[in-house]
XYZ file of C-alpha atoms in Angstrom:
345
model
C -27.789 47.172 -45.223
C -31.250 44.917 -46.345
C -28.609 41.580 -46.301
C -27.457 43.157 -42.627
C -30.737 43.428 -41.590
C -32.603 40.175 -41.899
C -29.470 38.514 -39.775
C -30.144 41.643 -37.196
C -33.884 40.929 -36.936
C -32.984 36.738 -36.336
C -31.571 37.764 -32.340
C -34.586 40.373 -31.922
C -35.198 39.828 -28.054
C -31.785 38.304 -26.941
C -31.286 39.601 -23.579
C -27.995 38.562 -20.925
C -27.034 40.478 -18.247
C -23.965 42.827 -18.169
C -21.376 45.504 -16.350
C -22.120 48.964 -18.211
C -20.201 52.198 -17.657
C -20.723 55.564 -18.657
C -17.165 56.589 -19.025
C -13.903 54.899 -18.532
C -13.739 56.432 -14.902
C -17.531 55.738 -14.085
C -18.654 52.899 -11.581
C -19.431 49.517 -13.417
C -23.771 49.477 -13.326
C -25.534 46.175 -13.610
C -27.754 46.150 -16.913
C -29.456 44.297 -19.133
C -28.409 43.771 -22.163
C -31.235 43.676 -24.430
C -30.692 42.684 -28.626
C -32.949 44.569 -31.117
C -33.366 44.418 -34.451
C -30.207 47.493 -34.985
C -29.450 48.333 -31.652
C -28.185 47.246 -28.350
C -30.211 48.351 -25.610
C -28.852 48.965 -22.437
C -31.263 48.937 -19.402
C -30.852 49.188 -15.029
C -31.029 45.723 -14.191
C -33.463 47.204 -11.279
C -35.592 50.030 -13.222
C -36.125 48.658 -16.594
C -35.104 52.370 -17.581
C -32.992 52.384 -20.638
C -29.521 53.985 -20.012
C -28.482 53.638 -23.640
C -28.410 52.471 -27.332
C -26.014 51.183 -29.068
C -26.047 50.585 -33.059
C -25.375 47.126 -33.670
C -22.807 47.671 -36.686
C -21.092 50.085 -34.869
C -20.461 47.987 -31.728
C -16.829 46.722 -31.364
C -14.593 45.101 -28.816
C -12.076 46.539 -27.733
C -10.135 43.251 -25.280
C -10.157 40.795 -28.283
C -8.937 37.504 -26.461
C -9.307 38.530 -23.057
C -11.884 37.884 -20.520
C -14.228 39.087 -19.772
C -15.694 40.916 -23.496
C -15.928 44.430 -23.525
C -17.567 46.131 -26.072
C -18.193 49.775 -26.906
C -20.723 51.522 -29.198
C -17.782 53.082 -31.127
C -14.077 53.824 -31.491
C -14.327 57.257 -29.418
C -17.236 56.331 -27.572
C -16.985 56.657 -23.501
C -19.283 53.848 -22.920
C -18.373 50.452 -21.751
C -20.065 46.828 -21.358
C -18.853 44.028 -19.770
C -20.286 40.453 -21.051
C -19.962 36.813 -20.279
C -22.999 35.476 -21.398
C -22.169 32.844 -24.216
C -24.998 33.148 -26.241
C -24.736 36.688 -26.180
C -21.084 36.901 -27.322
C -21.951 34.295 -29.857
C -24.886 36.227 -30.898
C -22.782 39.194 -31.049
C -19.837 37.589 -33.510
C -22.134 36.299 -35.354
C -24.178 39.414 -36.247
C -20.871 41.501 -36.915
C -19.962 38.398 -39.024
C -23.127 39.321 -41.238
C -22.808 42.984 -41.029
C -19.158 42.977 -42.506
C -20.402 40.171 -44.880
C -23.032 42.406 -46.718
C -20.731 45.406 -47.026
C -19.424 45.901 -50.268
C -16.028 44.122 -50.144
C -14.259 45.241 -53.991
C -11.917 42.322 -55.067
C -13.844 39.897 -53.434
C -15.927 37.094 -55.321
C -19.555 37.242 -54.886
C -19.915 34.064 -53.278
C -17.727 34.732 -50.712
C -20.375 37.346 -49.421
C -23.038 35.149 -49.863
C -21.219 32.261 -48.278
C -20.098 34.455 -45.384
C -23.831 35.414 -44.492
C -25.583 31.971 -45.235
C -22.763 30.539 -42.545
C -23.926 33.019 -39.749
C -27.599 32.769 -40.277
C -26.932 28.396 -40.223
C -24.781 29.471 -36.756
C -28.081 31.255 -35.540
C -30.330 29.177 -36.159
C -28.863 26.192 -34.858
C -26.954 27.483 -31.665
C -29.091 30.914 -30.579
C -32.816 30.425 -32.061
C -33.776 27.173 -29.875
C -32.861 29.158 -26.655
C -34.630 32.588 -27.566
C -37.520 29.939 -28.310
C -37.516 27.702 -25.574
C -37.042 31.746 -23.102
C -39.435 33.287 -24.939
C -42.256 30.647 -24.652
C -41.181 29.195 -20.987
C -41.551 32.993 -20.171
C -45.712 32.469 -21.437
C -47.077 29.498 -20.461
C -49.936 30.378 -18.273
C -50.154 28.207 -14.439
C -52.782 25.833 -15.647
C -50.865 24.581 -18.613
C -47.630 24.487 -16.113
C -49.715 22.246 -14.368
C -51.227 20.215 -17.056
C -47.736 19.768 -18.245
C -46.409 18.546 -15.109
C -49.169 16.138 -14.625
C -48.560 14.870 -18.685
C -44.559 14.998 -17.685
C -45.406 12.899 -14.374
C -47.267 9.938 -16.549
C -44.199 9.731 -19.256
C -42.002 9.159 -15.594
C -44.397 6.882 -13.858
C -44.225 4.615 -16.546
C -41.104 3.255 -15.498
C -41.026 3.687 -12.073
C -44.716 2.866 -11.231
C -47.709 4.789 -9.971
C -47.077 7.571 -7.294
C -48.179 6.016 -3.453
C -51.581 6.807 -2.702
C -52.224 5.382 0.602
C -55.076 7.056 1.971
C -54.193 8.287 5.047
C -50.482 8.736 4.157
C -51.576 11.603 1.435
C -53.424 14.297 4.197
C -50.203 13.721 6.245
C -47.998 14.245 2.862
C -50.109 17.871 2.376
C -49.342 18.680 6.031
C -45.822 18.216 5.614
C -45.817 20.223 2.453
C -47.571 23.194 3.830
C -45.106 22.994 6.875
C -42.057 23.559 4.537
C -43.702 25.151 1.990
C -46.798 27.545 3.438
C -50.352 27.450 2.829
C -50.040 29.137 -0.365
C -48.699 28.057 -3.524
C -47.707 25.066 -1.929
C -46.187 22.266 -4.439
C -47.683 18.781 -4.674
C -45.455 16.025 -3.059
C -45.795 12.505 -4.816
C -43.732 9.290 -3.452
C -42.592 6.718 -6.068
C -42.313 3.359 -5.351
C -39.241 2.847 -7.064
C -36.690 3.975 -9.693
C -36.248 7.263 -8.471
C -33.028 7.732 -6.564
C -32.614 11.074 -6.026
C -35.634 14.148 -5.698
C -36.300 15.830 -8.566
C -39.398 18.276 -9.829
C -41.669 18.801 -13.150
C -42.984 22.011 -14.148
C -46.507 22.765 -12.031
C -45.135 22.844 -8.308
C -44.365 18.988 -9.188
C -41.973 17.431 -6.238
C -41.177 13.879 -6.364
C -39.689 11.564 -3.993
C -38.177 8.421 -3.494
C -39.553 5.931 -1.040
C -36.291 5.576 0.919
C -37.421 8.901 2.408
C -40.248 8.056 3.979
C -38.053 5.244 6.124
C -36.290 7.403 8.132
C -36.826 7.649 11.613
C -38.364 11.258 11.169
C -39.749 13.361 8.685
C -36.484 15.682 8.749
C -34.799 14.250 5.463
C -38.112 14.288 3.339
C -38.794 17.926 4.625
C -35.080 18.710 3.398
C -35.386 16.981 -0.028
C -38.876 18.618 -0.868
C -37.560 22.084 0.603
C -34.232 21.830 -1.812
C -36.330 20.291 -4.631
C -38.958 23.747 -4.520
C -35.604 25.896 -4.375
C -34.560 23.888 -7.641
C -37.167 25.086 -9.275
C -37.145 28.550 -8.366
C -33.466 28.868 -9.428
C -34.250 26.765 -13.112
C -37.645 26.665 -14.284
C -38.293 22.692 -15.083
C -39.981 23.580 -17.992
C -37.129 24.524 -20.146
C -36.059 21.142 -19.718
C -39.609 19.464 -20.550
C -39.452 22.137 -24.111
C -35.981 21.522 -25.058
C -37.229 17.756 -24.735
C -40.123 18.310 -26.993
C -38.176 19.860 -29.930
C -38.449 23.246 -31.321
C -41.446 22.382 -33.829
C -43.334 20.880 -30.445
C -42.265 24.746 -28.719
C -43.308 26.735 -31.483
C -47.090 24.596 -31.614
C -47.206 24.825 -27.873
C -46.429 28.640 -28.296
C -48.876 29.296 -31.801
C -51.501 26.877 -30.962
C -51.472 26.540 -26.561
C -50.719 23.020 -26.318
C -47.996 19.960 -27.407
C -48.362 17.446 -29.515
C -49.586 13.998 -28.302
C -45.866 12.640 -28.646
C -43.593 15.437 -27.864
C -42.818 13.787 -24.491
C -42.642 10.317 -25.623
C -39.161 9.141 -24.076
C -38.900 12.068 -21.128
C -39.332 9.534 -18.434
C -35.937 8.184 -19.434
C -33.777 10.965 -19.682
C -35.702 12.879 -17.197
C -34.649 9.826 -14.341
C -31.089 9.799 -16.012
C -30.395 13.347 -14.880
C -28.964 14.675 -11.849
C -28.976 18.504 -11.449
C -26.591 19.702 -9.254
C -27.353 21.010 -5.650
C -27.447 24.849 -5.161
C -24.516 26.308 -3.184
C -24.470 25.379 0.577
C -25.031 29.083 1.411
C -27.986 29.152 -0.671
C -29.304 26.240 1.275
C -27.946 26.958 4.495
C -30.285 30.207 4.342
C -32.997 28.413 3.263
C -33.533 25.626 5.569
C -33.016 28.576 8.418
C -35.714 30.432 7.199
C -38.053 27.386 6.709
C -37.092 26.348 10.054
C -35.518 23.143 8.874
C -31.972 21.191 9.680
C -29.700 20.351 6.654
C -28.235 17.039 9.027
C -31.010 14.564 8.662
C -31.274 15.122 4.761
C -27.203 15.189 4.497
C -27.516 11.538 6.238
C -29.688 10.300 3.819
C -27.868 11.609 0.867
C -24.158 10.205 2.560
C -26.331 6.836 2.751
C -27.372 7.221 -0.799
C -24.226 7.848 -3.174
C -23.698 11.754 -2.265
C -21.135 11.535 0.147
C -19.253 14.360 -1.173
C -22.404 17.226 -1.061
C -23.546 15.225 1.956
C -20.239 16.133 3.948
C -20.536 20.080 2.866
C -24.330 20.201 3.839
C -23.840 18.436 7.418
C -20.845 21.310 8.042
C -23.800 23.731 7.859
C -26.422 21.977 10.102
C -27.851 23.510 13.133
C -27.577 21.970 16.878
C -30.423 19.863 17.681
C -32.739 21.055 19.957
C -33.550 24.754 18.090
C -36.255 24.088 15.803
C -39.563 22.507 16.420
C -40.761 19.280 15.141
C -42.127 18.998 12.029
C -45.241 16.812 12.511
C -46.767 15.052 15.314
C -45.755 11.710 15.660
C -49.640 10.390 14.366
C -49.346 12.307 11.374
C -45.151 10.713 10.145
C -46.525 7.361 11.218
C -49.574 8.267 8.587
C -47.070 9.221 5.734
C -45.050 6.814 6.187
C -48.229 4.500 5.634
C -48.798 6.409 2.403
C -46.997 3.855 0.276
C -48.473 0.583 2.137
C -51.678 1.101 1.708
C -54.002 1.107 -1.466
Protein backbone atom coordinates (compact mmCIF):
# COMPACT_ATOMS: atom_id res chain seq x y z
CA UNK A 1 0.00 0.00 0.00
CA UNK A 2 3.32 2.68 0.39
CA UNK A 3 2.59 3.55 -3.71
CA UNK A 4 -1.36 3.90 -2.44
CA UNK A 5 -0.45 5.97 0.17
CA UNK A 6 1.57 8.93 -1.00
CA UNK A 7 -1.49 9.56 -3.71
CA UNK A 8 -3.90 9.23 -0.40
CA UNK A 9 -1.89 11.77 1.61
CA UNK A 10 -1.91 14.42 -1.82
CA UNK A 11 -6.14 15.17 -1.03
CA UNK A 12 -5.41 15.22 2.91
CA UNK A 13 -8.06 17.99 3.88
CA UNK A 14 -10.48 17.84 0.83
CA UNK A 15 -13.75 18.54 2.26
CA UNK A 16 -17.46 18.97 0.02
CA UNK A 17 -20.58 18.65 1.41
CA UNK A 18 -22.86 15.55 1.09
CA UNK A 19 -26.35 13.42 1.75
CA UNK A 20 -25.24 10.50 4.24
CA UNK A 21 -27.47 7.66 5.42
CA UNK A 22 -27.15 5.15 7.91
CA UNK A 23 -29.04 2.44 6.22
CA UNK A 24 -30.85 2.14 2.99
CA UNK A 25 -34.20 3.00 4.88
CA UNK A 26 -32.62 5.86 7.07
CA UNK A 27 -33.37 9.68 6.41
CA UNK A 28 -30.69 11.33 4.06
CA UNK A 29 -28.37 13.65 6.90
CA UNK A 30 -26.42 16.60 5.64
CA UNK A 31 -22.54 15.98 6.26
CA UNK A 32 -19.40 16.88 5.51
CA UNK A 33 -17.42 15.05 3.69
CA UNK A 34 -14.02 15.35 4.92
CA UNK A 35 -10.72 13.46 2.82
CA UNK A 36 -7.91 12.02 5.03
CA UNK A 37 -4.97 10.53 4.37
CA UNK A 38 -6.97 6.57 4.35
CA UNK A 39 -10.26 7.43 5.28
CA UNK A 40 -13.36 9.28 4.49
CA UNK A 41 -14.70 11.08 7.29
CA UNK A 42 -18.14 11.69 7.62
CA UNK A 43 -19.25 14.59 9.93
CA UNK A 44 -23.04 16.58 10.92
CA UNK A 45 -22.83 19.42 8.78
CA UNK A 46 -24.17 21.27 12.15
CA UNK A 47 -22.08 19.44 15.08
CA UNK A 48 -18.77 18.80 13.62
CA UNK A 49 -19.38 15.28 15.35
CA UNK A 50 -18.09 12.53 13.22
CA UNK A 51 -20.86 10.01 12.23
CA UNK A 52 -18.44 7.74 10.40
CA UNK A 53 -15.24 6.48 8.61
CA UNK A 54 -14.87 5.16 5.69
CA UNK A 55 -11.51 3.42 4.30
CA UNK A 56 -10.60 5.03 1.24
CA UNK A 57 -9.71 1.72 -0.80
CA UNK A 58 -12.67 0.21 0.24
CA UNK A 59 -15.06 2.98 -0.89
CA UNK A 60 -17.06 2.14 -4.09
CA UNK A 61 -19.97 3.44 -6.08
CA UNK A 62 -22.55 1.77 -6.44
CA UNK A 63 -24.84 4.28 -9.45
CA UNK A 64 -21.86 4.30 -11.93
CA UNK A 65 -23.25 6.84 -14.62
CA UNK A 66 -26.01 8.19 -12.81
CA UNK A 67 -26.49 11.32 -10.95
CA UNK A 68 -26.07 12.14 -8.36
CA UNK A 69 -22.69 9.66 -7.02
CA UNK A 70 -23.34 7.44 -4.37
CA UNK A 71 -20.78 5.78 -2.71
CA UNK A 72 -20.59 3.23 0.09
CA UNK A 73 -17.75 2.13 2.43
CA UNK A 74 -18.18 -1.46 1.13
CA UNK A 75 -20.09 -4.07 -0.87
CA UNK A 76 -22.40 -5.10 2.26
CA UNK A 77 -22.07 -1.98 3.96
CA UNK A 78 -25.56 -0.12 5.04
CA UNK A 79 -24.12 3.24 4.69
CA UNK A 80 -24.79 5.66 1.96
CA UNK A 81 -23.35 9.15 0.59
CA UNK A 82 -24.66 11.24 -1.81
CA UNK A 83 -22.03 13.66 -3.73
CA UNK A 84 -22.00 16.33 -6.34
CA UNK A 85 -19.12 18.18 -5.58
CA UNK A 86 -16.72 17.98 -8.70
CA UNK A 87 -13.60 18.14 -7.12
CA UNK A 88 -14.60 15.69 -4.76
CA UNK A 89 -15.74 13.04 -7.29
CA UNK A 90 -12.63 13.85 -9.20
CA UNK A 91 -10.62 13.52 -6.16
CA UNK A 92 -12.33 10.38 -5.46
CA UNK A 93 -11.61 8.59 -9.15
CA UNK A 94 -8.57 9.64 -9.02
CA UNK A 95 -7.44 8.14 -5.68
CA UNK A 96 -9.19 4.69 -6.53
CA UNK A 97 -7.29 5.14 -9.86
CA UNK A 98 -3.98 4.96 -7.67
CA UNK A 99 -5.16 2.48 -5.22
CA UNK A 100 -5.98 -0.20 -7.98
CA UNK A 101 -2.74 1.02 -9.75
CA UNK A 102 -0.33 -0.10 -6.89
CA UNK A 103 -2.03 -3.45 -6.34
CA UNK A 104 -0.25 -6.20 -7.65
CA UNK A 105 -1.82 -6.71 -11.12
CA UNK A 106 0.05 -10.45 -12.43
CA UNK A 107 0.29 -10.30 -16.32
CA UNK A 108 0.59 -6.81 -16.37
CA UNK A 109 3.89 -4.89 -17.47
CA UNK A 110 5.50 -2.88 -14.87
CA UNK A 111 5.13 0.28 -16.50
CA UNK A 112 1.71 0.10 -16.83
CA UNK A 113 1.53 0.43 -12.91
CA UNK A 114 3.85 3.02 -12.83
CA UNK A 115 2.24 4.86 -15.69
CA UNK A 116 -1.21 4.39 -14.15
CA UNK A 117 -0.09 6.16 -10.79
CA UNK A 118 2.25 8.95 -12.28
CA UNK A 119 -1.13 9.90 -14.49
CA UNK A 120 -3.30 10.36 -11.26
CA UNK A 121 -0.80 12.14 -9.16
CA UNK A 122 -0.22 14.73 -12.70
CA UNK A 123 -4.43 14.78 -12.49
CA UNK A 124 -4.00 15.96 -8.75
CA UNK A 125 -1.80 18.16 -8.91
CA UNK A 126 -2.97 20.09 -11.67
CA UNK A 127 -6.88 19.98 -11.22
CA UNK A 128 -7.36 19.39 -7.10
CA UNK A 129 -4.01 20.83 -5.37
CA UNK A 130 -4.50 24.67 -6.51
CA UNK A 131 -8.04 24.62 -4.90
CA UNK A 132 -7.11 22.77 -1.52
CA UNK A 133 -4.32 25.62 -1.70
CA UNK A 134 -6.02 28.58 -2.62
CA UNK A 135 -9.19 26.99 0.57
CA UNK A 136 -6.74 26.20 2.78
CA UNK A 137 -4.82 29.57 2.82
CA UNK A 138 -8.03 31.96 1.99
CA UNK A 139 -9.35 30.07 5.14
CA UNK A 140 -5.92 31.88 7.19
CA UNK A 141 -5.28 35.09 6.21
CA UNK A 142 -5.67 37.16 9.25
CA UNK A 143 -8.13 40.79 8.80
CA UNK A 144 -5.18 43.07 8.54
CA UNK A 145 -3.56 41.31 5.65
CA UNK A 146 -7.33 41.05 4.08
CA UNK A 147 -7.08 44.56 4.28
CA UNK A 148 -3.62 45.24 3.16
CA UNK A 149 -4.49 43.09 0.26
CA UNK A 150 -7.46 44.91 -0.71
CA UNK A 151 -5.78 48.20 -0.49
CA UNK A 152 -2.57 46.53 -2.80
CA UNK A 153 -5.60 44.92 -5.09
CA UNK A 154 -7.32 48.54 -5.21
CA UNK A 155 -3.87 50.29 -6.63
CA UNK A 156 -3.33 47.38 -9.46
CA UNK A 157 -7.36 48.60 -10.41
CA UNK A 158 -6.92 52.29 -10.03
CA UNK A 159 -4.33 52.25 -12.42
CA UNK A 160 -6.58 52.11 -15.18
CA UNK A 161 -9.48 53.64 -14.07
CA UNK A 162 -7.94 56.54 -12.03
CA UNK A 163 -7.74 57.49 -8.38
CA UNK A 164 -10.88 56.77 -6.15
CA UNK A 165 -13.00 60.45 -5.58
CA UNK A 166 -11.92 62.09 -2.60
CA UNK A 167 -13.89 65.15 -2.37
CA UNK A 168 -13.81 66.25 1.03
CA UNK A 169 -17.05 66.64 2.09
CA UNK A 170 -18.47 63.95 -0.25
CA UNK A 171 -16.34 61.14 1.84
CA UNK A 172 -18.15 61.80 5.65
CA UNK A 173 -21.44 61.62 3.63
CA UNK A 174 -20.05 58.31 1.72
CA UNK A 175 -19.32 56.73 5.57
CA UNK A 176 -22.87 57.77 6.55
CA UNK A 177 -24.36 56.04 3.80
CA UNK A 178 -22.28 52.99 4.45
CA UNK A 179 -23.10 52.67 8.06
CA UNK A 180 -26.86 53.18 7.05
CA UNK A 181 -26.78 49.96 4.87
CA UNK A 182 -24.19 48.38 6.45
CA UNK A 183 -24.20 49.17 10.55
CA UNK A 184 -21.73 50.74 12.67
CA UNK A 185 -19.72 47.73 12.87
CA UNK A 186 -17.67 46.04 10.44
CA UNK A 187 -18.82 48.38 8.05
CA UNK A 188 -17.00 48.10 4.44
CA UNK A 189 -15.20 51.06 2.88
CA UNK A 190 -17.09 52.61 -0.15
CA UNK A 191 -14.69 54.17 -2.87
CA UNK A 192 -16.19 55.98 -6.17
CA UNK A 193 -14.13 55.68 -9.40
CA UNK A 194 -14.10 58.16 -11.80
CA UNK A 195 -14.29 55.99 -14.61
CA UNK A 196 -13.84 52.50 -16.13
CA UNK A 197 -15.81 50.75 -13.77
CA UNK A 198 -19.22 49.80 -15.08
CA UNK A 199 -20.64 47.66 -12.84
CA UNK A 200 -19.95 47.36 -8.59
CA UNK A 201 -17.66 45.03 -7.66
CA UNK A 202 -15.49 44.33 -4.20
CA UNK A 203 -11.70 43.35 -3.15
CA UNK A 204 -10.90 41.36 -0.25
CA UNK A 205 -10.84 43.82 3.12
CA UNK A 206 -14.60 45.08 3.20
CA UNK A 207 -13.44 46.76 -0.27
CA UNK A 208 -16.77 48.16 -2.22
CA UNK A 209 -16.30 50.04 -5.30
CA UNK A 210 -18.50 52.09 -7.34
CA UNK A 211 -19.02 53.67 -10.45
CA UNK A 212 -19.67 57.36 -10.71
CA UNK A 213 -22.95 56.97 -12.62
CA UNK A 214 -24.28 56.15 -9.14
CA UNK A 215 -23.80 59.02 -7.50
CA UNK A 216 -26.09 60.92 -10.41
CA UNK A 217 -29.17 59.66 -9.54
CA UNK A 218 -31.73 61.65 -8.15
CA UNK A 219 -31.34 59.81 -4.68
CA UNK A 220 -29.06 57.79 -2.88
CA UNK A 221 -31.44 54.59 -3.36
CA UNK A 222 -29.40 52.90 -6.30
CA UNK A 223 -25.88 53.43 -4.62
CA UNK A 224 -27.36 52.07 -1.26
CA UNK A 225 -28.60 48.96 -3.45
CA UNK A 226 -25.28 48.42 -5.33
CA UNK A 227 -23.06 48.68 -2.08
CA UNK A 228 -25.76 46.49 -0.11
CA UNK A 229 -25.59 43.64 -3.07
CA UNK A 230 -21.82 44.22 -3.49
CA UNK A 231 -21.25 43.34 0.73
CA UNK A 232 -23.70 40.26 0.09
CA UNK A 233 -21.19 39.29 -2.83
CA UNK A 234 -18.72 38.95 -0.67
CA UNK A 235 -20.25 37.13 2.00
CA UNK A 236 -21.49 34.45 -0.45
CA UNK A 237 -17.62 34.26 -2.34
CA UNK A 238 -14.79 35.44 -0.47
CA UNK A 239 -12.88 37.98 -3.08
CA UNK A 240 -9.82 36.69 -2.06
CA UNK A 241 -9.87 33.43 -3.79
CA UNK A 242 -10.03 35.35 -6.80
CA UNK A 243 -7.03 37.85 -5.87
CA UNK A 244 -4.86 34.06 -4.95
CA UNK A 245 -5.87 32.17 -7.90
CA UNK A 246 -4.59 35.49 -9.68
CA UNK A 247 -1.31 35.39 -7.95
CA UNK A 248 -0.37 31.77 -8.85
CA UNK A 249 0.13 28.91 -6.60
CA UNK A 250 3.99 29.67 -5.87
CA UNK A 251 2.65 33.48 -4.86
CA UNK A 252 -0.21 31.29 -2.38
CA UNK A 253 2.14 29.01 -0.96
CA UNK A 254 4.81 32.32 -0.04
CA UNK A 255 1.81 34.25 1.13
CA UNK A 256 0.86 31.08 3.23
CA UNK A 257 4.87 30.02 4.44
CA UNK A 258 6.19 33.43 4.65
CA UNK A 259 2.71 36.02 5.48
CA UNK A 260 2.90 38.10 2.54
CA UNK A 261 2.98 38.14 -1.70
CA UNK A 262 5.45 38.86 -3.77
CA UNK A 263 5.93 42.43 -5.13
CA UNK A 264 4.47 41.23 -8.62
CA UNK A 265 1.95 38.62 -7.93
CA UNK A 266 -0.81 41.14 -8.78
CA UNK A 267 0.79 42.74 -11.65
CA UNK A 268 -2.10 42.56 -14.39
CA UNK A 269 -5.27 42.08 -11.74
CA UNK A 270 -6.63 45.44 -12.60
CA UNK A 271 -7.38 44.04 -16.04
CA UNK A 272 -9.00 40.95 -15.54
CA UNK A 273 -10.38 42.02 -12.29
CA UNK A 274 -12.56 45.04 -14.45
CA UNK A 275 -13.16 42.32 -17.22
CA UNK A 276 -15.26 40.22 -14.87
CA UNK A 277 -18.79 40.24 -14.11
CA UNK A 278 -19.97 37.92 -11.28
CA UNK A 279 -23.32 37.08 -11.45
CA UNK A 280 -26.10 38.55 -9.12
CA UNK A 281 -27.31 36.32 -6.21
CA UNK A 282 -30.84 34.91 -6.60
CA UNK A 283 -33.68 37.53 -6.36
CA UNK A 284 -34.88 35.81 -3.15
CA UNK A 285 -31.60 36.17 -1.68
CA UNK A 286 -31.78 39.83 -2.40
CA UNK A 287 -35.28 40.40 -1.99
CA UNK A 288 -34.61 39.37 1.83
CA UNK A 289 -31.84 41.37 2.06
CA UNK A 290 -32.77 44.75 1.00
CA UNK A 291 -36.01 44.06 3.47
CA UNK A 292 -33.97 43.57 6.26
CA UNK A 293 -31.60 46.53 5.50
CA UNK A 294 -34.58 48.53 4.96
CA UNK A 295 -33.77 49.21 1.35
CA UNK A 296 -35.92 49.11 -2.17
CA UNK A 297 -34.55 46.86 -5.01
CA UNK A 298 -36.51 49.59 -7.74
CA UNK A 299 -34.12 52.46 -7.77
CA UNK A 300 -30.97 50.12 -8.17
CA UNK A 301 -33.01 47.83 -10.86
CA UNK A 302 -33.41 51.36 -12.82
CA UNK A 303 -29.99 51.99 -12.88
CA UNK A 304 -28.91 48.59 -13.87
CA UNK A 305 -31.99 48.52 -16.89
CA UNK A 306 -30.19 51.98 -17.81
CA UNK A 307 -26.85 50.34 -17.73
CA UNK A 308 -26.81 47.02 -19.94
CA UNK A 309 -28.72 44.64 -17.28
CA UNK A 310 -32.02 44.77 -18.52
CA UNK A 311 -32.64 41.21 -18.07
CA UNK A 312 -31.65 40.99 -13.93
CA UNK A 313 -32.99 44.54 -13.86
CA UNK A 314 -36.61 43.31 -14.89
CA UNK A 315 -36.48 40.26 -12.16
CA UNK A 316 -35.20 42.66 -9.34
CA UNK A 317 -37.95 45.52 -10.03
CA UNK A 318 -40.75 42.40 -9.79
CA UNK A 319 -39.53 42.22 -6.17
CA UNK A 320 -39.49 45.95 -5.15
CA UNK A 321 -41.49 47.31 -2.37
CA UNK A 322 -44.30 50.22 -2.72
CA UNK A 323 -42.90 53.52 -2.15
CA UNK A 324 -43.73 55.16 0.78
CA UNK A 325 -42.62 52.11 3.49
CA UNK A 326 -39.15 52.71 4.23
CA UNK A 327 -37.46 55.80 5.42
CA UNK A 328 -35.04 57.87 3.60
CA UNK A 329 -31.73 57.08 3.52
CA UNK A 330 -29.91 60.40 4.13
CA UNK A 331 -30.92 63.87 4.57
CA UNK A 332 -30.99 65.76 1.61
CA UNK A 333 -27.52 67.94 2.90
CA UNK A 334 -25.71 64.90 3.33
CA UNK A 335 -26.67 63.12 -0.86
CA UNK A 336 -26.01 66.64 -2.08
CA UNK A 337 -22.43 66.19 -0.08
CA UNK A 338 -21.73 62.72 -1.76
CA UNK A 339 -22.65 63.52 -4.68
CA UNK A 340 -19.93 66.40 -4.38
CA UNK A 341 -17.46 63.68 -3.45
CA UNK A 342 -16.16 63.29 -6.98
CA UNK A 343 -16.10 67.23 -7.88
CA UNK A 344 -14.11 68.31 -5.51
CA UNK A 345 -10.28 67.79 -4.76
Amino acid sequence: MTGSKTALSKYQRLESIGLWRDTPEGQRREVVVLMGEATLVISDFRSGRALSHWSLPAVQRINPGQKPAIFAPGEDSPESVEIDDEHMLAALKMVQSAVRAARPHPGRLRGLLIGASLLALAGLVTFVLPRVLVSHTVSVVPPTKRAELGMRALDEVTRLTGTPCTGELGLPALAELSERVFGAENTPILFVLPEGLTRPAHLPGGVILLPRSLIEEDAPDALAGAALIEGLRAKQSDPMHGLLYHAGLRATFELLTSGDLPASALDGFGEEFLRNEAALPSVPVLAGAFNTAGLRIGPYADWLAAHGGGEEAAALAAADVPDGTLSPLLPDDSWMALQSVCSEG
